[in-house]
mmCIF file of C-alpha atoms in Angstrom:
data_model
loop_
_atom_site.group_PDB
_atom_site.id
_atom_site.type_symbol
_atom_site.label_atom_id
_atom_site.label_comp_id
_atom_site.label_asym_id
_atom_site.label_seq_id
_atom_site.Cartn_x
_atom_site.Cartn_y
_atom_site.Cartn_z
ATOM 1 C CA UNK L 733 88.176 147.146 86.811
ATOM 2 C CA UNK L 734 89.537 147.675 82.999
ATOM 3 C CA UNK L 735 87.216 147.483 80.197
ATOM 4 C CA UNK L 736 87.543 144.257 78.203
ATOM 5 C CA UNK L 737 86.739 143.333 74.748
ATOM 6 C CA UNK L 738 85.165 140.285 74.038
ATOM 7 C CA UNK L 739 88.044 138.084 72.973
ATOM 8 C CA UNK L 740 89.629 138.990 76.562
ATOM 9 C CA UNK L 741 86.712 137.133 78.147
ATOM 10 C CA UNK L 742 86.309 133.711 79.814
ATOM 11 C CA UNK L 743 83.560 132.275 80.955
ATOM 12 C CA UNK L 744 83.898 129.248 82.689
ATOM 13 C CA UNK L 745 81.462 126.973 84.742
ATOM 14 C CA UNK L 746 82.692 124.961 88.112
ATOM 15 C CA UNK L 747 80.977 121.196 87.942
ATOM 16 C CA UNK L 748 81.891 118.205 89.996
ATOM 17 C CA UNK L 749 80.162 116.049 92.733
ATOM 18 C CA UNK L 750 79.879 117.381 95.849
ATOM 19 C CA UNK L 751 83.052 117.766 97.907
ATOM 20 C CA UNK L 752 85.410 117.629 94.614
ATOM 21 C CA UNK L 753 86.455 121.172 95.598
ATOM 22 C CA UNK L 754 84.757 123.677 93.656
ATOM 23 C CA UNK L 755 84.207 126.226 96.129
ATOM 24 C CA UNK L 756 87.655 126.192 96.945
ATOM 25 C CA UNK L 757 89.492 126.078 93.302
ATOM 26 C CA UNK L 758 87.460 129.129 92.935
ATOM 27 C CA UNK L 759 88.569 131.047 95.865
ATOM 28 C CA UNK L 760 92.275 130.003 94.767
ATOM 29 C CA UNK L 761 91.499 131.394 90.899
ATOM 30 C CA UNK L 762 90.320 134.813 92.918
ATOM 31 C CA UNK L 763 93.114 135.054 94.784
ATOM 32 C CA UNK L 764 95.391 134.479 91.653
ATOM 33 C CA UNK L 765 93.265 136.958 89.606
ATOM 34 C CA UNK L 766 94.000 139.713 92.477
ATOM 35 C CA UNK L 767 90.367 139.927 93.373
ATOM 36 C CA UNK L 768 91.249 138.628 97.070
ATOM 37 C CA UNK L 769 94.359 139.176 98.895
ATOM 38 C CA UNK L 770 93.386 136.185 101.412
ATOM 39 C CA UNK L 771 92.212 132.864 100.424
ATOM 40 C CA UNK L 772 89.045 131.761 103.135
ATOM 41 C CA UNK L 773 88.180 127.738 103.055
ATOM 42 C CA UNK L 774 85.216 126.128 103.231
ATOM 43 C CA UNK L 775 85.704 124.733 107.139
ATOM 44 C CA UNK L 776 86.124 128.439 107.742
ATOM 45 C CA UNK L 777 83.481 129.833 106.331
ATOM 46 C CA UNK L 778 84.564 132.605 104.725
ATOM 47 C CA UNK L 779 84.638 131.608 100.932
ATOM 48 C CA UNK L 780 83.657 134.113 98.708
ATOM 49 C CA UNK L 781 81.419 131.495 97.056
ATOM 50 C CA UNK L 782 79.281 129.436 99.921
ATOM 51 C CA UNK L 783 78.376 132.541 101.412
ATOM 52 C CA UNK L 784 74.987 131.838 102.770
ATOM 53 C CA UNK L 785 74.209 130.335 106.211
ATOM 54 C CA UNK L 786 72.592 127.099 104.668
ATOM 55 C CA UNK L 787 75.800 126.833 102.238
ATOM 56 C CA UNK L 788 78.073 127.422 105.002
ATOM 57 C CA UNK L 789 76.373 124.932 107.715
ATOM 58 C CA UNK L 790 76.344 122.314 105.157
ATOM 59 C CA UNK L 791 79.626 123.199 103.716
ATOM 60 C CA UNK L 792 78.405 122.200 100.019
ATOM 61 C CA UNK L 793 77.305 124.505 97.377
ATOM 62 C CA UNK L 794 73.330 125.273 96.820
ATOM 63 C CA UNK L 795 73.352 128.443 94.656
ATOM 64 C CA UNK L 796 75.266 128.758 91.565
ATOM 65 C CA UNK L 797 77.931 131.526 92.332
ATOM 66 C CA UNK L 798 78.934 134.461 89.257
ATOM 67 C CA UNK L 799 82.705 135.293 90.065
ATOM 68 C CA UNK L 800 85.449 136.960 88.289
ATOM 69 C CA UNK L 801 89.044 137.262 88.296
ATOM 70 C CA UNK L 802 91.317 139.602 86.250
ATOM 71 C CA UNK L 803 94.355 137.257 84.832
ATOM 72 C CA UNK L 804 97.040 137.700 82.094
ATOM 73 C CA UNK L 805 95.094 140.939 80.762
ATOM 74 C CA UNK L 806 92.092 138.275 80.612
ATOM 75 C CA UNK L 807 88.549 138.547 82.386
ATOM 76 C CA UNK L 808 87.464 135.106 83.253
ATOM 77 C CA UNK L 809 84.664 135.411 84.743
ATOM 78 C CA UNK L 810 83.528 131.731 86.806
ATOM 79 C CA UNK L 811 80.487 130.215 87.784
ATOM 80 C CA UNK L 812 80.908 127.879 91.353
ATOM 81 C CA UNK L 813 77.868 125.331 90.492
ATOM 82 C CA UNK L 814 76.483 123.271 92.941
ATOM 83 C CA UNK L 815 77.629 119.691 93.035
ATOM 84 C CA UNK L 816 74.563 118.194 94.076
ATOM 85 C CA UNK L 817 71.994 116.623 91.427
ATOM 86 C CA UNK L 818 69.020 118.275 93.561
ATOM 87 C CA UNK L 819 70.666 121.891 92.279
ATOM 88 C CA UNK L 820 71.503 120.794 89.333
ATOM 89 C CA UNK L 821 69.457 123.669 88.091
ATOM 90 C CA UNK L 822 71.881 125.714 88.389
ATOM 91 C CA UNK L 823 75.097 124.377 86.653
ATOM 92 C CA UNK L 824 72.250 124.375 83.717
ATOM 93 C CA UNK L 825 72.002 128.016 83.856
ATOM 94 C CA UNK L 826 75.097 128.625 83.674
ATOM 95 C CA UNK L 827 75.634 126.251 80.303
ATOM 96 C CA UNK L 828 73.375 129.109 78.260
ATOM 97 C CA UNK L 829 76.655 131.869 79.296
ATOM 98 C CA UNK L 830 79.597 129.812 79.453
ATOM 99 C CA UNK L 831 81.962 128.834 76.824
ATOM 100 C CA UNK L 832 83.785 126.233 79.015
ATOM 101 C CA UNK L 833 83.103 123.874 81.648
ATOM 102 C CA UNK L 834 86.015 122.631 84.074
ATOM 103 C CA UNK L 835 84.697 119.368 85.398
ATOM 104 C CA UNK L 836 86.663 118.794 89.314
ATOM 105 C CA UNK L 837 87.319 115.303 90.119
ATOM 106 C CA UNK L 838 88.005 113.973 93.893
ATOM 107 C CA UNK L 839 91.206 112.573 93.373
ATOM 108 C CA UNK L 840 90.277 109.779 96.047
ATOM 109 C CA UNK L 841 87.270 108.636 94.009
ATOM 110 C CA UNK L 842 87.790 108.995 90.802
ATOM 111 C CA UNK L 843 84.834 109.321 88.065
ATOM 112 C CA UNK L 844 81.470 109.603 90.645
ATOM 113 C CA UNK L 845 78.109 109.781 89.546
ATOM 114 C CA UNK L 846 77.756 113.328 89.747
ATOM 115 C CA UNK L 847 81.019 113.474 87.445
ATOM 116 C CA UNK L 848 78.686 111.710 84.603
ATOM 117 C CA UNK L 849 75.944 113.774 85.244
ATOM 118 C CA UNK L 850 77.351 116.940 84.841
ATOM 119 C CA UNK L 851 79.191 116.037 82.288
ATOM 120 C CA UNK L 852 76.236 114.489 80.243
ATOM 121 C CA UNK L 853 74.805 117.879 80.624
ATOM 122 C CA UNK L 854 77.477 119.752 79.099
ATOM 123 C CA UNK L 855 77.543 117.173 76.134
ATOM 124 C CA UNK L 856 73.980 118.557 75.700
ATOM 125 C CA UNK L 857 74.825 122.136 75.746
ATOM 126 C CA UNK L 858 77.619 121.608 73.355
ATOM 127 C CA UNK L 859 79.901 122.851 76.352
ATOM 128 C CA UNK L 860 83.851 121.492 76.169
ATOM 129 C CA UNK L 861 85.106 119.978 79.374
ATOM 130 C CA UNK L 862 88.826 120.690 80.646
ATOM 131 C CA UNK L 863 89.465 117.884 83.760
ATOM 132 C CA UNK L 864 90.550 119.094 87.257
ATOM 133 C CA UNK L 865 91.736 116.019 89.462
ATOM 134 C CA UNK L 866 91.553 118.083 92.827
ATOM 135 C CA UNK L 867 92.749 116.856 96.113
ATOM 136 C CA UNK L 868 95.844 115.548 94.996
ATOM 137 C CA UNK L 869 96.891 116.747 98.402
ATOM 138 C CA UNK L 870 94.496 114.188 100.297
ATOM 139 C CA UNK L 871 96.617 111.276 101.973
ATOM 140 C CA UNK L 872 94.111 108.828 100.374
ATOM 141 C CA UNK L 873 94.627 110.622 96.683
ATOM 142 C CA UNK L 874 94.819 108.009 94.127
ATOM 143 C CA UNK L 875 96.431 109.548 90.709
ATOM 144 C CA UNK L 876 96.734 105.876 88.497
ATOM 145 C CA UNK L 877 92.481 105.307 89.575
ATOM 146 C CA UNK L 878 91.526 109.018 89.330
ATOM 147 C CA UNK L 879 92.949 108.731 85.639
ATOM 148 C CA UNK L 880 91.732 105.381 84.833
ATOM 149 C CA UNK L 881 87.903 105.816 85.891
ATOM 150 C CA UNK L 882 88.473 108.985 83.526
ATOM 151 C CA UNK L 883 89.583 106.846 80.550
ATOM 152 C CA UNK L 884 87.027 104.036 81.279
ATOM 153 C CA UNK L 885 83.904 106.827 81.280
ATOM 154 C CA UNK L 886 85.660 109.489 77.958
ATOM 155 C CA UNK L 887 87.931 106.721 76.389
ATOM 156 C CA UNK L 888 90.179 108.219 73.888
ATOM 157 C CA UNK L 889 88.942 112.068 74.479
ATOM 158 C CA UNK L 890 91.332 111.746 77.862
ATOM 159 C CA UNK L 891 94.613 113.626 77.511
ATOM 160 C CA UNK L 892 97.225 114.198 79.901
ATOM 161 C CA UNK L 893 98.584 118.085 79.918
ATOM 162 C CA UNK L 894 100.286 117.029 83.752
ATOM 163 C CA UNK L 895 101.422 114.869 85.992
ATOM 164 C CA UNK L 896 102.129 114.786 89.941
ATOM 165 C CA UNK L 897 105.258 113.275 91.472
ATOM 166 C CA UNK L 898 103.991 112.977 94.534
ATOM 167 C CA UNK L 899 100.329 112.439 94.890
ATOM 168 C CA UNK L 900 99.481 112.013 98.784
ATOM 169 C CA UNK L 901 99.858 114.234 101.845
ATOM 170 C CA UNK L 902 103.320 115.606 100.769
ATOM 171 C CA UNK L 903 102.303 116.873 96.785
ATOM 172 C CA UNK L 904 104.205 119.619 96.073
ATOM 173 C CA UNK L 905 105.250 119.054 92.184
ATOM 174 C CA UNK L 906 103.985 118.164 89.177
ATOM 175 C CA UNK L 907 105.187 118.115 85.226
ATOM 176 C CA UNK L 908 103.348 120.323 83.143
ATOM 177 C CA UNK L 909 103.779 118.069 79.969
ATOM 178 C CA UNK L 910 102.747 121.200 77.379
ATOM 179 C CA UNK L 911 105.465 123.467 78.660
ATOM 180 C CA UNK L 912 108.161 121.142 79.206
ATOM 181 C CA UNK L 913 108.710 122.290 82.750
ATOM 182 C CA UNK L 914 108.523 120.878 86.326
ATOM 183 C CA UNK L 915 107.239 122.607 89.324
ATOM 184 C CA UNK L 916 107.684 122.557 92.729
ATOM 185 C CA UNK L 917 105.795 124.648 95.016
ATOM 186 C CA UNK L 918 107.181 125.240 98.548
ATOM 187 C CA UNK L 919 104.190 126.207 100.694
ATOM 188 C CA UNK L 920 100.447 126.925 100.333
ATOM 189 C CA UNK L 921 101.051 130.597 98.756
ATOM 190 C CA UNK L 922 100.959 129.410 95.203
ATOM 191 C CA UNK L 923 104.510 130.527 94.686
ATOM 192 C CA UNK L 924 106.440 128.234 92.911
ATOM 193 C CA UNK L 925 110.416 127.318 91.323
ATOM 194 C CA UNK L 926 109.830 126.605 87.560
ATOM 195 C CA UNK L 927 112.756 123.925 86.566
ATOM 196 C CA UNK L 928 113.699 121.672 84.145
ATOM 197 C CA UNK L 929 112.266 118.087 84.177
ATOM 198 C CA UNK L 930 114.095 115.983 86.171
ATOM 199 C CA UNK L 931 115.840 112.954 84.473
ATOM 200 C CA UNK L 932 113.660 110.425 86.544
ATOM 201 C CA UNK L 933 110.964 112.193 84.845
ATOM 202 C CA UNK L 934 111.725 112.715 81.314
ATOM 203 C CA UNK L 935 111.025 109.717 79.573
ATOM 204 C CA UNK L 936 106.984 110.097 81.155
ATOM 205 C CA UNK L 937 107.269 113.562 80.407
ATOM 206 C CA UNK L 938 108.350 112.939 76.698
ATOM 207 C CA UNK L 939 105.894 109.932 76.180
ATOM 208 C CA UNK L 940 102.865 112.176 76.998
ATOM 209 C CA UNK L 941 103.982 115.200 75.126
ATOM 210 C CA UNK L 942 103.922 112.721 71.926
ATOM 211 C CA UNK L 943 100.592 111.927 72.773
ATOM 212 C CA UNK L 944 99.635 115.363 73.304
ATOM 213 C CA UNK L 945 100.916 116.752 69.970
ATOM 214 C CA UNK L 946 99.060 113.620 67.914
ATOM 215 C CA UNK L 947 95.998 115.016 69.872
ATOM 216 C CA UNK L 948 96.622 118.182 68.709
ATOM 217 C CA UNK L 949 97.040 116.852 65.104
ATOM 218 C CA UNK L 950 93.859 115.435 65.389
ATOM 219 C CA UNK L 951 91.859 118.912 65.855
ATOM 220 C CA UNK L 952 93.242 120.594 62.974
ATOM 221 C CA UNK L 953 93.711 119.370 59.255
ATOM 222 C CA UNK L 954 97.010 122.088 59.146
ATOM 223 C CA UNK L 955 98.595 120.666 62.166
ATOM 224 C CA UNK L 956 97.852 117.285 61.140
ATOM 225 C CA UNK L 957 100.416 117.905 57.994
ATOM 226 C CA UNK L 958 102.968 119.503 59.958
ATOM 227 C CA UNK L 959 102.789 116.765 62.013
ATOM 228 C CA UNK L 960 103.226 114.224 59.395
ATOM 229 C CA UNK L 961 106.000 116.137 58.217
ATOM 230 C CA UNK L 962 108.210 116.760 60.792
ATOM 231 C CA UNK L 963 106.781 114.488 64.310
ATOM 232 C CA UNK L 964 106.888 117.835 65.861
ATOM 233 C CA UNK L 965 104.581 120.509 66.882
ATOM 234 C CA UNK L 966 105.459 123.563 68.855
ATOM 235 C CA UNK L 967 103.719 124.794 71.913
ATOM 236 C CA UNK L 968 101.065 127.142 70.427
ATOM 237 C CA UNK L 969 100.454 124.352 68.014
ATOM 238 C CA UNK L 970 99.413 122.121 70.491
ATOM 239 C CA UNK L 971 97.489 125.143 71.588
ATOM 240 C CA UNK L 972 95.725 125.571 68.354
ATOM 241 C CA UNK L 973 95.086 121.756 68.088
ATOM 242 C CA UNK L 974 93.656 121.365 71.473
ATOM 243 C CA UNK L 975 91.221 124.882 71.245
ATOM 244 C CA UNK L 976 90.146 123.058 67.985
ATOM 245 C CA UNK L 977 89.260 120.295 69.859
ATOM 246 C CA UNK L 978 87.838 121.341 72.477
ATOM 247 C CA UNK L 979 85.243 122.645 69.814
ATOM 248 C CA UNK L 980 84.486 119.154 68.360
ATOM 249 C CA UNK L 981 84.254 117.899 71.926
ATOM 250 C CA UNK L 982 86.768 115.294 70.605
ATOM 251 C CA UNK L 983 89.543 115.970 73.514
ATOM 252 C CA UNK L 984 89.519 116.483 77.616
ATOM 253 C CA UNK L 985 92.829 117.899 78.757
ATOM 254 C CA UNK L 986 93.421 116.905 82.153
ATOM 255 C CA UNK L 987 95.552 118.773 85.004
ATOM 256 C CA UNK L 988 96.400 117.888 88.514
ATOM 257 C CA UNK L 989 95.669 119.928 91.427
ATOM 258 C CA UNK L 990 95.466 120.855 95.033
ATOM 259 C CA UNK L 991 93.006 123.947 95.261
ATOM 260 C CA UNK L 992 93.109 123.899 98.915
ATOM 261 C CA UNK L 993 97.486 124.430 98.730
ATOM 262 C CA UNK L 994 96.767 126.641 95.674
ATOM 263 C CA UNK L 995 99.129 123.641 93.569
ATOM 264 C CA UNK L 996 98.160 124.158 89.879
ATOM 265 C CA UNK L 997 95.765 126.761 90.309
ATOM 266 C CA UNK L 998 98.085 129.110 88.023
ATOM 267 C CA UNK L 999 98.774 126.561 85.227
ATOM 268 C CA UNK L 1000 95.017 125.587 85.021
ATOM 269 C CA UNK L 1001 94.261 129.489 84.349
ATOM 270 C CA UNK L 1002 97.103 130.055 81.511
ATOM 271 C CA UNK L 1003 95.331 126.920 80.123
ATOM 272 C CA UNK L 1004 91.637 129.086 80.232
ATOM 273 C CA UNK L 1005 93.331 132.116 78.510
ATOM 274 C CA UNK L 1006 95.509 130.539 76.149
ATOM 275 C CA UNK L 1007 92.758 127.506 74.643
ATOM 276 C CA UNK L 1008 89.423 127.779 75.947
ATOM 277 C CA UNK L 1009 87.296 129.655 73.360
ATOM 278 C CA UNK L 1010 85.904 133.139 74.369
ATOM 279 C CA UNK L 1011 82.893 134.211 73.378
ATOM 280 C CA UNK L 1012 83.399 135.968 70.015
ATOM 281 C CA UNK L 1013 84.023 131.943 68.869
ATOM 282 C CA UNK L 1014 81.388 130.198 67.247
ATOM 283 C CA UNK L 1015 79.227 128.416 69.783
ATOM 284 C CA UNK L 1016 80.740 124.618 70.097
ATOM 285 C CA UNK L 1017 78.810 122.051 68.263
ATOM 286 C CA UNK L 1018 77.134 119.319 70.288
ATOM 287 C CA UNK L 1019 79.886 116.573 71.014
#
């Protein structure tokens, strides 16, 4: 492994209820960080994470799980938290080292309890929250509730950074709303075609990128009067709006996934590198 410096470093904590996917949105970040060649699964067995023969009879999470994967000439290293609130010890933990939490969400149920749990403990750590609506695979995946139990429980802290076209058994594709792109995986390999937005799509696509650069505004007093100025901020703009709040706890981007197909896996990680803080940043302020 390559030496980092400290501004090359992520670290990230897994939360989520129990069965939102942790385990295996990990094993998908390993595998894109190079550290596996093979993704295992959870019915298998042979997750990195879950490696114990309680963890693995149960299939749920009861240790908290230190990872790593090597990405974009970034270290993030990843903490797989247990999902139950018996364990809850140690998603705590892992609060005191990490600089980011990415709360999963069940994209059949929406907000659960253990979604407002964990993420009352990160508001008292001061720890910012990127959204990961998993399972968008799942036949019974609900996109329109996922997002609106997430709205009714943050409220205006909710943004949008995707979309899926095709939420259900068949999701393949979603719009990636701060790159402008649209893309549409094949198999479960996590290779995909990058392409422009379709037409049928654009108008969506265009209404949440407004949204996302008045967000963005919103984090940073300089973006807020380029915004003014022109109704236009550039990609690393919204970048810099969104890292700056992130800080203030005042946004939660979300992104749409299907860890088990490997489906967003990618764009969630360029997201970790490019806006979540590293360490050398100034510990966030309690939201």
């Amino acid at each position: 492994m390559k030496e980092y410096t400290t501004k090359d470093i992520r670290n990230v904590v897994l939360l989520g209820s129990t069965k939102s996917g942790k385990t295996t949105l990990s094993e998908s970040m390993l595998f894109e960080g190079k550290v596996i060649d093979r993704r295992g699964s959870v019915e298998e067995k042979n997750t990195v994470s879950d490696n114990t023969e309680y963890e693995q009879t149960n299939q749920k999470s009861i240790n908290a799980t230190p990872l790593y994967a090597e990405y974009r000439n970034t270290k993030i290293n990843v903490i797989d938290a247990p999902g139950s609130d018996d364990f809850c010890g140690g998603a705590i933990s892992a609060f005191k080292v990490c600089e980011t939490g990415v709360l999963v969400v069940n994209a059949q149920q929406g907000v659960e309890v253990g979604t407002e749990i964990f993420s009352r403990y990160a508001k008292q750590y001061g720890v910012p929250l990127v959204v990961a609506v998993n399972q968008l695979d799942h036949e019974k995946a609900n996109w329109e509730h996922a997002l609106e139990t997430l709205r009714e429980t943050f409220g205006k802290k909710v943004i949008q950074v995707q979309f899926p076209v095709n939420p259900g058994a068949s999701f393949n594709a979603y719009v990636d709303v701060l790159a402008q792109k649209y893309y549409e995986f094949k198999d479960a390999s996590g290779k995909f075609e990058e392409k422009d937005i379709p037409a049928q799509y654009a108008d969506e696509a265009e209404s949440l990128r407004s949204e996302l650069m008045e967000k963005a505004a919103e984090g940073d007093d300089e973006l807020m009067m380029k915004f003014f100025d022109t109704m236009e901020l550039d990609t690393d703009d919204i970048r810099k709006g969104l890292a700056a709040g992130l800080a203030k706890g005042d946004c939660m981007p979300v992104f749409c996934l299907s860890a088990k197909n490997d489906v967003g896996v990618r764009s969630l990680m360029d997201f970790i590198v490019n806006v979540t803080p590293s360490p050398a940043c100034d510990p966030a302020a309690p939201a």
